[in-house]
XYZ file of C-alpha atoms in Angstrom:
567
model
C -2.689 -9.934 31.356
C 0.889 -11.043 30.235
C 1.459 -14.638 30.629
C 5.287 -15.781 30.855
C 6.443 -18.088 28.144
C 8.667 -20.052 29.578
C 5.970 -22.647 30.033
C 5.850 -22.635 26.310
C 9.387 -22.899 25.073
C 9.636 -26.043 27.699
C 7.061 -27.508 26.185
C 8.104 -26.963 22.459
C 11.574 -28.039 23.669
C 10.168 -31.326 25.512
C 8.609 -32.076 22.110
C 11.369 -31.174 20.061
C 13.994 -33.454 22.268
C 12.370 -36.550 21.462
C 13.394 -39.107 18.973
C 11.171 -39.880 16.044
C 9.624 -42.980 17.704
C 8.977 -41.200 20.668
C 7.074 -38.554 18.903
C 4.984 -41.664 17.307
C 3.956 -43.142 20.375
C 3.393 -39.872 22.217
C 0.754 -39.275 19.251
C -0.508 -42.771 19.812
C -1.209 -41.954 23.701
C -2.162 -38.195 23.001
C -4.532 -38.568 20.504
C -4.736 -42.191 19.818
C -4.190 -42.151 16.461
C -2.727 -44.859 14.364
C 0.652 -44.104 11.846
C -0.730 -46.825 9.340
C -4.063 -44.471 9.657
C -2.336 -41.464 8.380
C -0.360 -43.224 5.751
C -3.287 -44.232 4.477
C -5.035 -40.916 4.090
C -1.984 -39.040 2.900
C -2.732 -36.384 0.348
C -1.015 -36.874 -3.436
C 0.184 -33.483 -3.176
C 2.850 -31.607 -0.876
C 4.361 -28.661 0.485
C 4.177 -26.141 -2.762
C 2.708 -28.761 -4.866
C -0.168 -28.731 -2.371
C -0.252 -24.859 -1.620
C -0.461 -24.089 -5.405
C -3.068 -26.316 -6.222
C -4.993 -25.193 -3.770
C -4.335 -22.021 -4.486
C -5.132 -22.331 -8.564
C -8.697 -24.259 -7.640
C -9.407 -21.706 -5.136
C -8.793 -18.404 -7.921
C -10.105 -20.373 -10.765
C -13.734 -19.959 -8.372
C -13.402 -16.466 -7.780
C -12.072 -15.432 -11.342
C -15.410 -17.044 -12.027
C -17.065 -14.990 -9.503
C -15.307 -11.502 -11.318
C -16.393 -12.927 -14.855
C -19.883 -13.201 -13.746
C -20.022 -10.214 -12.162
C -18.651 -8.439 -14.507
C -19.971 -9.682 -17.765
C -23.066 -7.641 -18.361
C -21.880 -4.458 -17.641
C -21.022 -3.882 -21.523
C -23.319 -6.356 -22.938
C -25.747 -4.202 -21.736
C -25.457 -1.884 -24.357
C -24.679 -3.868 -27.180
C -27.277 -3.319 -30.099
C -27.550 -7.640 -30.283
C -28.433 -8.168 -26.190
C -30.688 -4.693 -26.659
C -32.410 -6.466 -29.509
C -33.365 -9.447 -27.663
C -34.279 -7.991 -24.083
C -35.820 -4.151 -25.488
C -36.584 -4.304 -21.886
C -32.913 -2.708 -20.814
C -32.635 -0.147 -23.430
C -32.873 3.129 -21.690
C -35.088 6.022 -23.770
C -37.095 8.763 -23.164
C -40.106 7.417 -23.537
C -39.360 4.594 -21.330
C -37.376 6.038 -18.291
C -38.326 3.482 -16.065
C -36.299 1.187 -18.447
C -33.227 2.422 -15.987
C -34.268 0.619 -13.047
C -34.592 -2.810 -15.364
C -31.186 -2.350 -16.472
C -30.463 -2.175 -13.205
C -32.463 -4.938 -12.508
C -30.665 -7.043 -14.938
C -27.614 -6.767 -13.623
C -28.645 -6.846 -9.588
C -30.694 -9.802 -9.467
C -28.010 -11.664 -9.835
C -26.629 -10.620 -6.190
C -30.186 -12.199 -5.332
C -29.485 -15.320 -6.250
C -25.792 -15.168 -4.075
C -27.363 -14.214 -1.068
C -29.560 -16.928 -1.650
C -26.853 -19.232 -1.875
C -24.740 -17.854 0.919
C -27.362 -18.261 3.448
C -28.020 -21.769 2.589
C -24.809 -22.223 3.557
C -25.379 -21.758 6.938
C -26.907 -25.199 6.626
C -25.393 -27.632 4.099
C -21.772 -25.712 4.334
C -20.847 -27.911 7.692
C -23.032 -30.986 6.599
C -21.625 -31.135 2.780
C -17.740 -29.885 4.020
C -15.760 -27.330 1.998
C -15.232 -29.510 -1.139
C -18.269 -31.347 -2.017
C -19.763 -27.303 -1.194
C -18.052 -25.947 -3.927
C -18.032 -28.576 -6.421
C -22.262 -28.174 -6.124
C -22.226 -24.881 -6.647
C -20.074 -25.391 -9.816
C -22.039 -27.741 -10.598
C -25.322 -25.450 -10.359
C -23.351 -22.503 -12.014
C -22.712 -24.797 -15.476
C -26.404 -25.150 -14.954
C -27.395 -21.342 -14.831
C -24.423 -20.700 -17.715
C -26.304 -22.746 -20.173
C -29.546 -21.183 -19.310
C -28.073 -17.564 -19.742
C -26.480 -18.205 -22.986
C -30.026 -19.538 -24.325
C -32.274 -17.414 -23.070
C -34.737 -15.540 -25.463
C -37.071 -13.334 -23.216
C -36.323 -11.506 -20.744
C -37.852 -13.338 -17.551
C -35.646 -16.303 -19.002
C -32.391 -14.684 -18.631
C -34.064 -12.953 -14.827
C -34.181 -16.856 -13.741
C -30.687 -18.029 -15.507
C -29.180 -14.991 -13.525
C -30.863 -16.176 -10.448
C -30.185 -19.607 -10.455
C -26.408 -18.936 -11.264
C -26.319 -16.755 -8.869
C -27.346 -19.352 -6.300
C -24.094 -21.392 -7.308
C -21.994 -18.376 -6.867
C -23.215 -17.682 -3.090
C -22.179 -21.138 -2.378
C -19.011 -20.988 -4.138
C -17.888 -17.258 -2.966
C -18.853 -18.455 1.107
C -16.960 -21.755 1.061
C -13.881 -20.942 -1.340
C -12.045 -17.959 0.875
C -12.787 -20.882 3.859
C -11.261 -23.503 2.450
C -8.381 -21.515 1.467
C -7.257 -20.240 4.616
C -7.634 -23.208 6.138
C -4.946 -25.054 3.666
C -2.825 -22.295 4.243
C 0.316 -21.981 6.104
C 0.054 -18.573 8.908
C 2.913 -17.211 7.105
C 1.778 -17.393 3.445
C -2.191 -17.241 4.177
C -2.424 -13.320 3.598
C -0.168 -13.874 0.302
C -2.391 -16.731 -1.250
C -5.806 -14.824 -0.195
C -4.485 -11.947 -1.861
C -4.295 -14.431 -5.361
C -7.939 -14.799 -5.107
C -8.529 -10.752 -5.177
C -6.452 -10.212 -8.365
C -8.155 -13.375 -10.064
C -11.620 -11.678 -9.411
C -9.759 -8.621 -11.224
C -8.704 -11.070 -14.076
C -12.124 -12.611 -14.153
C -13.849 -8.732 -14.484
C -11.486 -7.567 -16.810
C -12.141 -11.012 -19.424
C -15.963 -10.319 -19.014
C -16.526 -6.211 -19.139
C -15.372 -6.850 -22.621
C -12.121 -6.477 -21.080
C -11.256 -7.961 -23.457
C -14.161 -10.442 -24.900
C -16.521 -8.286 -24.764
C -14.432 -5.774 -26.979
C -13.719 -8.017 -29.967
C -16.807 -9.265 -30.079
C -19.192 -5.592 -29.985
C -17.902 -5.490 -33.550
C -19.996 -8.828 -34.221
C -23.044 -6.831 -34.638
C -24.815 -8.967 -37.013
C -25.145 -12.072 -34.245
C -26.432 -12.840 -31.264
C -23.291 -14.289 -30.341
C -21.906 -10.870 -29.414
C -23.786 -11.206 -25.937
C -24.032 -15.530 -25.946
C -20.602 -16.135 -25.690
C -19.138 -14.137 -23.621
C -21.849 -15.198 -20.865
C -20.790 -19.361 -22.187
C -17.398 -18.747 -21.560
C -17.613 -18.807 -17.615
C -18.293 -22.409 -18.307
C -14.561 -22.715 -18.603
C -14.214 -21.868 -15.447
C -16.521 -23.682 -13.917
C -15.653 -27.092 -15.240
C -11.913 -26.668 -14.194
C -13.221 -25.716 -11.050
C -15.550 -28.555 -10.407
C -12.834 -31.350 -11.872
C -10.042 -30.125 -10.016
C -11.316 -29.597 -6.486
C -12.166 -33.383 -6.301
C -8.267 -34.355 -6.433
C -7.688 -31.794 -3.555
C -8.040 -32.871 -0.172
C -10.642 -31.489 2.709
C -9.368 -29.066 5.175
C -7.995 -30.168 8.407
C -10.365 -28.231 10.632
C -13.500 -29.648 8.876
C -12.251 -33.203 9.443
C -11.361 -32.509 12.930
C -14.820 -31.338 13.302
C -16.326 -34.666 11.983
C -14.324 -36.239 14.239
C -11.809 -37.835 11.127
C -8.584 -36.856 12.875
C -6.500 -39.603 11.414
C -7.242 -37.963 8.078
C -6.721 -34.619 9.766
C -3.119 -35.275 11.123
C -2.695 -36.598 7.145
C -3.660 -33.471 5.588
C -1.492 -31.387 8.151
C 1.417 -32.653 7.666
C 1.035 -32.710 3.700
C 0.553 -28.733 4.194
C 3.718 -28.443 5.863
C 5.852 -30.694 4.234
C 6.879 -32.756 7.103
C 6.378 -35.892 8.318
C 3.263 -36.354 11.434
C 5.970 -36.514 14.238
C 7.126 -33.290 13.499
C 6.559 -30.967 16.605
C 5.419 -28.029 14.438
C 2.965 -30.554 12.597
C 1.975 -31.963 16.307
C 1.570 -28.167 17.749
C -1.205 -27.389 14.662
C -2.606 -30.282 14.676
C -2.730 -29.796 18.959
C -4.296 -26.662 18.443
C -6.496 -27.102 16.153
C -8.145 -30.036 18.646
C -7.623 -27.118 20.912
C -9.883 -24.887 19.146
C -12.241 -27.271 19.251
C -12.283 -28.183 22.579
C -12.855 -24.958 23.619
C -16.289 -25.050 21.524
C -18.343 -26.606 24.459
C -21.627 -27.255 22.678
C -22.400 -30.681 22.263
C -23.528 -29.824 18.287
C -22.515 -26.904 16.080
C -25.695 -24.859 15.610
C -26.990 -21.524 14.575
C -27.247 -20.492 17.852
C -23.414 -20.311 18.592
C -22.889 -17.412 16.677
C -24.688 -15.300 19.269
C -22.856 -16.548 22.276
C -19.616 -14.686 24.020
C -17.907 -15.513 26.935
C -14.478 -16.831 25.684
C -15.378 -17.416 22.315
C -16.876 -14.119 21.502
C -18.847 -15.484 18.198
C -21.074 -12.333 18.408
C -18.522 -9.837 18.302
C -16.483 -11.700 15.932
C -19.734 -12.715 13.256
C -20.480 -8.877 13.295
C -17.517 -8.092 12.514
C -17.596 -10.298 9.433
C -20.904 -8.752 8.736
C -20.297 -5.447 8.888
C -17.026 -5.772 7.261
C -18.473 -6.806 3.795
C -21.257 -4.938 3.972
C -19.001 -1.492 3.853
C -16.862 -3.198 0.724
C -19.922 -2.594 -1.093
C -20.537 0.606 0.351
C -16.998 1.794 -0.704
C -18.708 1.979 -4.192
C -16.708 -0.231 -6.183
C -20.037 -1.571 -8.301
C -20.651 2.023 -9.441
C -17.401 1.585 -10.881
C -17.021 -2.675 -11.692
C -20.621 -3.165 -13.281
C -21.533 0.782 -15.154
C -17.286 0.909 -16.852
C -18.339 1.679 -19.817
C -21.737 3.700 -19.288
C -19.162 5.810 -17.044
C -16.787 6.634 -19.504
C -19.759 7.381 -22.188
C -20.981 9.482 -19.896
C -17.333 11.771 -19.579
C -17.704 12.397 -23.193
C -16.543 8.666 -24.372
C -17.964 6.920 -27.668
C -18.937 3.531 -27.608
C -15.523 1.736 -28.840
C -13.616 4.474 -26.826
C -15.267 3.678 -23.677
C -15.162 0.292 -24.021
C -11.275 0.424 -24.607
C -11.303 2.396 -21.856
C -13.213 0.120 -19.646
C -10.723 -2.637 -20.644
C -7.496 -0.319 -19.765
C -9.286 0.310 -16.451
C -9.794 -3.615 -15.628
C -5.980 -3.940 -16.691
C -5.044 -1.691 -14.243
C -7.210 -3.082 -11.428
C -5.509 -6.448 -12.283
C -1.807 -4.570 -11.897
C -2.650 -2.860 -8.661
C -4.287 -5.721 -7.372
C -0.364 -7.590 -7.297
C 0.809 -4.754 -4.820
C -1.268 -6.200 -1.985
C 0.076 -9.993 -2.550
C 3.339 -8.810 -2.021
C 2.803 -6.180 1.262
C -0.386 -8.476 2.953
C 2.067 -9.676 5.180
C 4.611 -7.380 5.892
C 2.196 -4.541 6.415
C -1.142 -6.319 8.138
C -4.547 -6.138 7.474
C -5.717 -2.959 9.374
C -3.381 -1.021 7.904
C -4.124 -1.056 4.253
C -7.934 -1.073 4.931
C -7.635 2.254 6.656
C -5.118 3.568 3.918
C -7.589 2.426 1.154
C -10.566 4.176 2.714
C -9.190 7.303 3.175
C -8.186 7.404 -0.274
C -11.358 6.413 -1.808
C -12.974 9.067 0.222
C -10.754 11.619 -1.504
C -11.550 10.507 -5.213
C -14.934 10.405 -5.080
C -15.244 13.872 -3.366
C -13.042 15.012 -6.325
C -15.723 13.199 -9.056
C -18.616 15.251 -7.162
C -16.517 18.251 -7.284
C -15.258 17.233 -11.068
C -19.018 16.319 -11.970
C -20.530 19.681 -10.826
C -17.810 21.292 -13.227
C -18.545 19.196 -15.691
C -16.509 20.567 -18.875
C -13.952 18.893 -21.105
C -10.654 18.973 -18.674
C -12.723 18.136 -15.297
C -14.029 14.847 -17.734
C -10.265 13.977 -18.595
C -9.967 14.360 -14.579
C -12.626 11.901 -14.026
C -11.448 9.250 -16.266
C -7.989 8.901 -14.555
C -9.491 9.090 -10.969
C -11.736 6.165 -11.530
C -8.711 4.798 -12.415
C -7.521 5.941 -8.999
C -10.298 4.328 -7.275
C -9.718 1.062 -8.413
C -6.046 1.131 -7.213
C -6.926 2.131 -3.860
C -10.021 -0.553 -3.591
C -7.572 -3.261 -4.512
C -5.084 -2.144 -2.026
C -7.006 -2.423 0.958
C -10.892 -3.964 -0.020
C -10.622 -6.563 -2.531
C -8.393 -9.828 -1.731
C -8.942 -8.392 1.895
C -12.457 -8.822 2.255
C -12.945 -12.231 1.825
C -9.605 -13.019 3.570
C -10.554 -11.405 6.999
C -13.768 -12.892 7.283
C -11.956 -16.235 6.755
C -9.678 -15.477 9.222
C -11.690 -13.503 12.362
C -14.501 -16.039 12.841
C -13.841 -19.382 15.456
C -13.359 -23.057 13.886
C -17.097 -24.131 14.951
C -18.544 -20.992 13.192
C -16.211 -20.252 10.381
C -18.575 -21.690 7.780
C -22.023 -20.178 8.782
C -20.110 -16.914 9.727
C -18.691 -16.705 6.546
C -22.400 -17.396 4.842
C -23.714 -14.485 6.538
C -20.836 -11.962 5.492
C -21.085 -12.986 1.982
C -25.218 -12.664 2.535
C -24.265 -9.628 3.815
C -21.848 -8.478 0.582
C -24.156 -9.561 -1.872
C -27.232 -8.167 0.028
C -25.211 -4.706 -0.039
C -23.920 -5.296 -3.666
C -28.010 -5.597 -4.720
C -28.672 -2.517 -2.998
C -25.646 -0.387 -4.434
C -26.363 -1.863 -8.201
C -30.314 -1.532 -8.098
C -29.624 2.553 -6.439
C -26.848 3.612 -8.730
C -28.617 3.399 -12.175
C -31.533 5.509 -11.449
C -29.242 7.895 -9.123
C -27.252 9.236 -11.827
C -30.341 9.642 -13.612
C -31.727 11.659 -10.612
C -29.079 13.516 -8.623
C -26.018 12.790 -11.253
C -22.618 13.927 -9.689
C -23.651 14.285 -6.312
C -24.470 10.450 -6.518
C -20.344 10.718 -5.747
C -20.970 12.404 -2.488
C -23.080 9.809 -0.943
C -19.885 7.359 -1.382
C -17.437 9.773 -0.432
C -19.197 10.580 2.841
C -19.311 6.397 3.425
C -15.777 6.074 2.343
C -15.183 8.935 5.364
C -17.672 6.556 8.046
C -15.342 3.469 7.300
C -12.297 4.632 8.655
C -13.130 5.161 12.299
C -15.105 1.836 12.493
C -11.599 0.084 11.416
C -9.591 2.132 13.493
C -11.692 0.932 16.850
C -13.144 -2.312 16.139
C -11.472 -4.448 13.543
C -8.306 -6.466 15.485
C -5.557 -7.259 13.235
C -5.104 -10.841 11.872
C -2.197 -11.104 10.406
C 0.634 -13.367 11.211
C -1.261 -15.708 13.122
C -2.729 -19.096 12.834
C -6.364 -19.423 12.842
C -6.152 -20.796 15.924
C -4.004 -18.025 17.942
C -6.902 -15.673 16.869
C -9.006 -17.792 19.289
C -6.699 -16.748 22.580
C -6.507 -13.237 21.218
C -9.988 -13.014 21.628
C -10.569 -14.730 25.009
C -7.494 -13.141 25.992
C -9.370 -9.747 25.500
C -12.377 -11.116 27.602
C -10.851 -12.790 30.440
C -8.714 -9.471 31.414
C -11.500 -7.399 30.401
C -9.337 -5.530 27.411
C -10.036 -4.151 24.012
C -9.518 -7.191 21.517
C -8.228 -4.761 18.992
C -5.138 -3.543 21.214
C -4.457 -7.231 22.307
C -4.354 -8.235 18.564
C -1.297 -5.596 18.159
C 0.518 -7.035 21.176
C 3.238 -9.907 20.557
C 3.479 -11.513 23.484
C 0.216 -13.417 23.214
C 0.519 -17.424 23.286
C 0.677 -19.321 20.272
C -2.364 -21.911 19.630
C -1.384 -25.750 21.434
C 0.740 -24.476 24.502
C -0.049 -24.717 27.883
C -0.661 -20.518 28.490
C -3.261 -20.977 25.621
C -4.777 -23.641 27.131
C -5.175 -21.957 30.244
C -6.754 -18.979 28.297
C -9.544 -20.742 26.442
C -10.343 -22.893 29.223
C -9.146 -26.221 28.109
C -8.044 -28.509 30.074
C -4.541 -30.552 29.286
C -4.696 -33.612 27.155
C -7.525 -32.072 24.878
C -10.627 -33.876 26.206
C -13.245 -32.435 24.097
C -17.120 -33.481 23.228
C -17.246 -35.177 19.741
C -16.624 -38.819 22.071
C -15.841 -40.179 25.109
C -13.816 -43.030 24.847
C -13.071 -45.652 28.032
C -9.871 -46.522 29.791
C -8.100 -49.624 27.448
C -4.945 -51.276 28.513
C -2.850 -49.030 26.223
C -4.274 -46.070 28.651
C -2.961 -45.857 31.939
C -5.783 -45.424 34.641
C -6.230 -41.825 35.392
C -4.955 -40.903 31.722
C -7.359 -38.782 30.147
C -7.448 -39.704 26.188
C -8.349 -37.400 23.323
C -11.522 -39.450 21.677
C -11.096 -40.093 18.122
């Protein structure tokens, strides 16, 4: 189905044409929305000022989610942390000591998925701010714990109940990000997030903290504060996102629309009459309407029909549950038991370790600067296929196993860090931001980070006693699910890129009214933009935006027969 768009460009034109005061009234009648109202809710910040703050609050959570993750990969090991928790050094007469390192380090992810899935509750109720400024707040918590624990079922709970914080944090921050982002620069600032996870592994796996202080080997402050650092973090995080206002499709939702058109129009730099500020704004009320539910509930995300929340929360789903199947923990949380393993000593492989985090930081910039340019699908697929290729040249490498196949291994795990931050790391958490409808973005995105940190337990628990077991050929089981990934891409992941959150909405009803693949109709270009009159027709939505939150009566500023958007 190819709808004309001349229908479009009048009404972009019609709105365009009209004088300021025009534009103000024809909000007034639209909407009914007040200019004083909007004034009053204006945002400190604008334009840049606005995007980059968002944009430093946003990565200052997830280079808090990389320093967490990453900070007990070397600590492990160190003589002080094996001193205090015998429970993780790995001998011969203790084998099963493997699986507790393990342990250590996974039941962390526990305490994520924890915290993701309660987001499928508080995330709407709570909104994207006061969501993330809890889970700092329970992360500062769980720090303090960690860093004083003496026995080892203290640190299991610390790691727990930080974890919690970090499930709430890493399923509301990529949210709240694309939805303060302009269409055109929301791939680019996503993409920041990825490279400050990068930043935030390569501070923690003594990359570089933990390398200056192994050589503390007298203290117990060689493990302690590293782990009290992420409180940096996390009190930046939790002061900063209060002066930062909430997104625009959260307040629409509530029903705070005043606040809403305030918010918008801060984003873009221009002033609420602006047509491009009135056709978000219009679509995003679109979006809405064409939720028809009378409350957001669990229950939406299994529905189709126009919507398609199924299709689009399995997507999600299934998406972050194969980042963690690419195998990038075998490579983020064991760095430096790797590299001992090729042959490495302990200072060696921890320098290493912190040469490999650099470089994941480097290649991480590439994506920031081709997200946009080159789309989504693209450098997933490209990604994939490489990571299949260097881990079937590890199990090769492995079964070799002599001094030049070693020197081998050490620069492809190199390798496999540049292609995972090409096409899996800022990417993730972008997409799933970006492919689920305005009513279900927040559970949706609860359930794919569930489903990442579900997946990231599973990979971290398995890879410890693996090597121990089947050694190299542990490579071949992630080379063969590198090789799965690509087809499942190629046929069922649409593209995103260079639309609004809301044009992703017609692409997919678009696909079910004319009974096409929604993949193919993401590639086309001639599908309607979000807030015209084709769109409209496509999600079902009548003209004038009459949607559920309200119903408001005929007043003497509304013509009879006028339909009015309730506040």
């Amino acid at each position: 189905m190819s709808l004309p768009s001349s229908d479009q460009e009048k009404h972009t034109t019609s709105i365009t044409e009209q004088t300021g005061t025009d534009r103000h009234q024809q909000i007034n009648r639209e909407f009914d929305l007040d200019p004083a109202d909007i004034a009053a809710h204006a945002p400190s910040l604008r334009g840049r000022k606005l995007t980059v703050a968002v944009a430093f609050v946003a990565g200052t959570g997830f280079m808090l989610f990389g320093y967490d993750q990453g900070v007990m990969s070397s600590l492990l090991t160190g003589n002080q942390f094996e001193a205090t928790f015998p429970e993780v050094v790995v001998e011969a007469s203790h084998p099963n000591h493997a699986t507790l390192q393990s342990f250590t380090i996974a039941i962390y992810e526990v305490g994520c998925l924890f915290g993701a899935l309660s987001n499928l509750w508080v995330g709407d109720k709570l909104g994207r701010r006061r969501t993330i400024a809890l889970g700092g707040s329970i992360m500062m918590i769980g720090a303090i714990l960690q860093t004083t624990a003496f026995s080892f079922a203290h640190l299991i709970f610390a790691r727990i109940f930080t974890g919690y914080g970090n499930g709430l944090i890493t399923s509301t921050v990529p949210t709240y990000h694309a939805e303060l982002s302009p269409a055109a620069k929301r791939g680019r600032m996503i993409m920041i997030e990825g490279t400050l996870i990068v930043i935030g592994v390569t501070l923690a796996v003594i990359q570089w903290v933990d390398l200056a202080l192994f050589f503390v080997n007298w203290s117990s402050a060689q493990w302690r504060v590293p782990i009290a650092l992420q409180l940096v973090f996390e009190i930046i995080m939790v002061s900063c996102i209060g002066l930062l206002p909430e997104s625009p499709r959260w307040l629409v939702k509530r029903g705070r629309n005043a606040e809403a058109m305030a918010v918008i129009s801060a984003m873009e730099d221009k002033p609420p009459s602006d047509p491009e500020v009135y056709r978000t704004y219009y679509g995003i009320r679109e979006a809405v309407a064409a939720e028809t539910s009378s409350q957001g509930s669990l229950r939406e995300l299994t529905t189709g029909g126009r919507s398609q929340n199924l299709r689009r929360t399995l997507i999600a789903v299934v998406f972050m549950m194969m980042q963690q199947l690419t195998g990038i923990n075998l490579v983020t949380f064991y760095a430096t038991i790797l590299f001992q393993r090729l042959g490495l000593s302990d200072v060696n492989a921890r320098i290493t370790a912190a040469a490999n985090g650099t470089e994941y930081v480097l290649a991480s910039l590439i994506t920031y600067y081709v997200i946009d340019h080159v789309g989504r699908r693209q450098l997933m697929l490209t990604a994939a296929i490489g990571q299949f290729f260097v881990m079937l040249l590890l199990a090769i490498l492995g079964y070799i196993n002599n001094k030049p196949a070693q020197i081998v291994s050490v620069v492809l795990l190199f390798g496999f860090n540049t292609f995972f931050a090409l096409g899996w790391l800022g990417v993730a958490w972008l997409y799933c931001a970006e492919i689920s409808g305005l009513r279900t973005r927040a559970p949706t995105n609860a359930l794919s980070t569930a489903s990442n940190w579900t997946f990231n337990f599973v990979v971290v628990m398995l890879v410890g006693p693996s090597f121990n077991n089947i050694s190299w050929r542990t490579y071949i089981v992630f080379a063969t699910l590198n090789a799965a990934i690509v087809p499942v891409v190629y046929f069922f992941f649409p593209e995103t890129g260079g639309r609004s959150l809301e044009d992703l909405d017609v692409v997919f009803a678009l696909a079910y009214i004319t009974g096409q693949d929604p993949v193919k109709v993401s590639l086309r270009k001639d599908v309607p933009l979000a807030g015209s009159p084709e769109a409209d027709e496509i999600l079902g939505v009548s003209p004038g935006v009459q949607y559920h939150p309200a119903e408001k009566t005929s007043t003497p500023s509304s013509p009879a027969g006028e339909a009015r958007a309730p506040v």
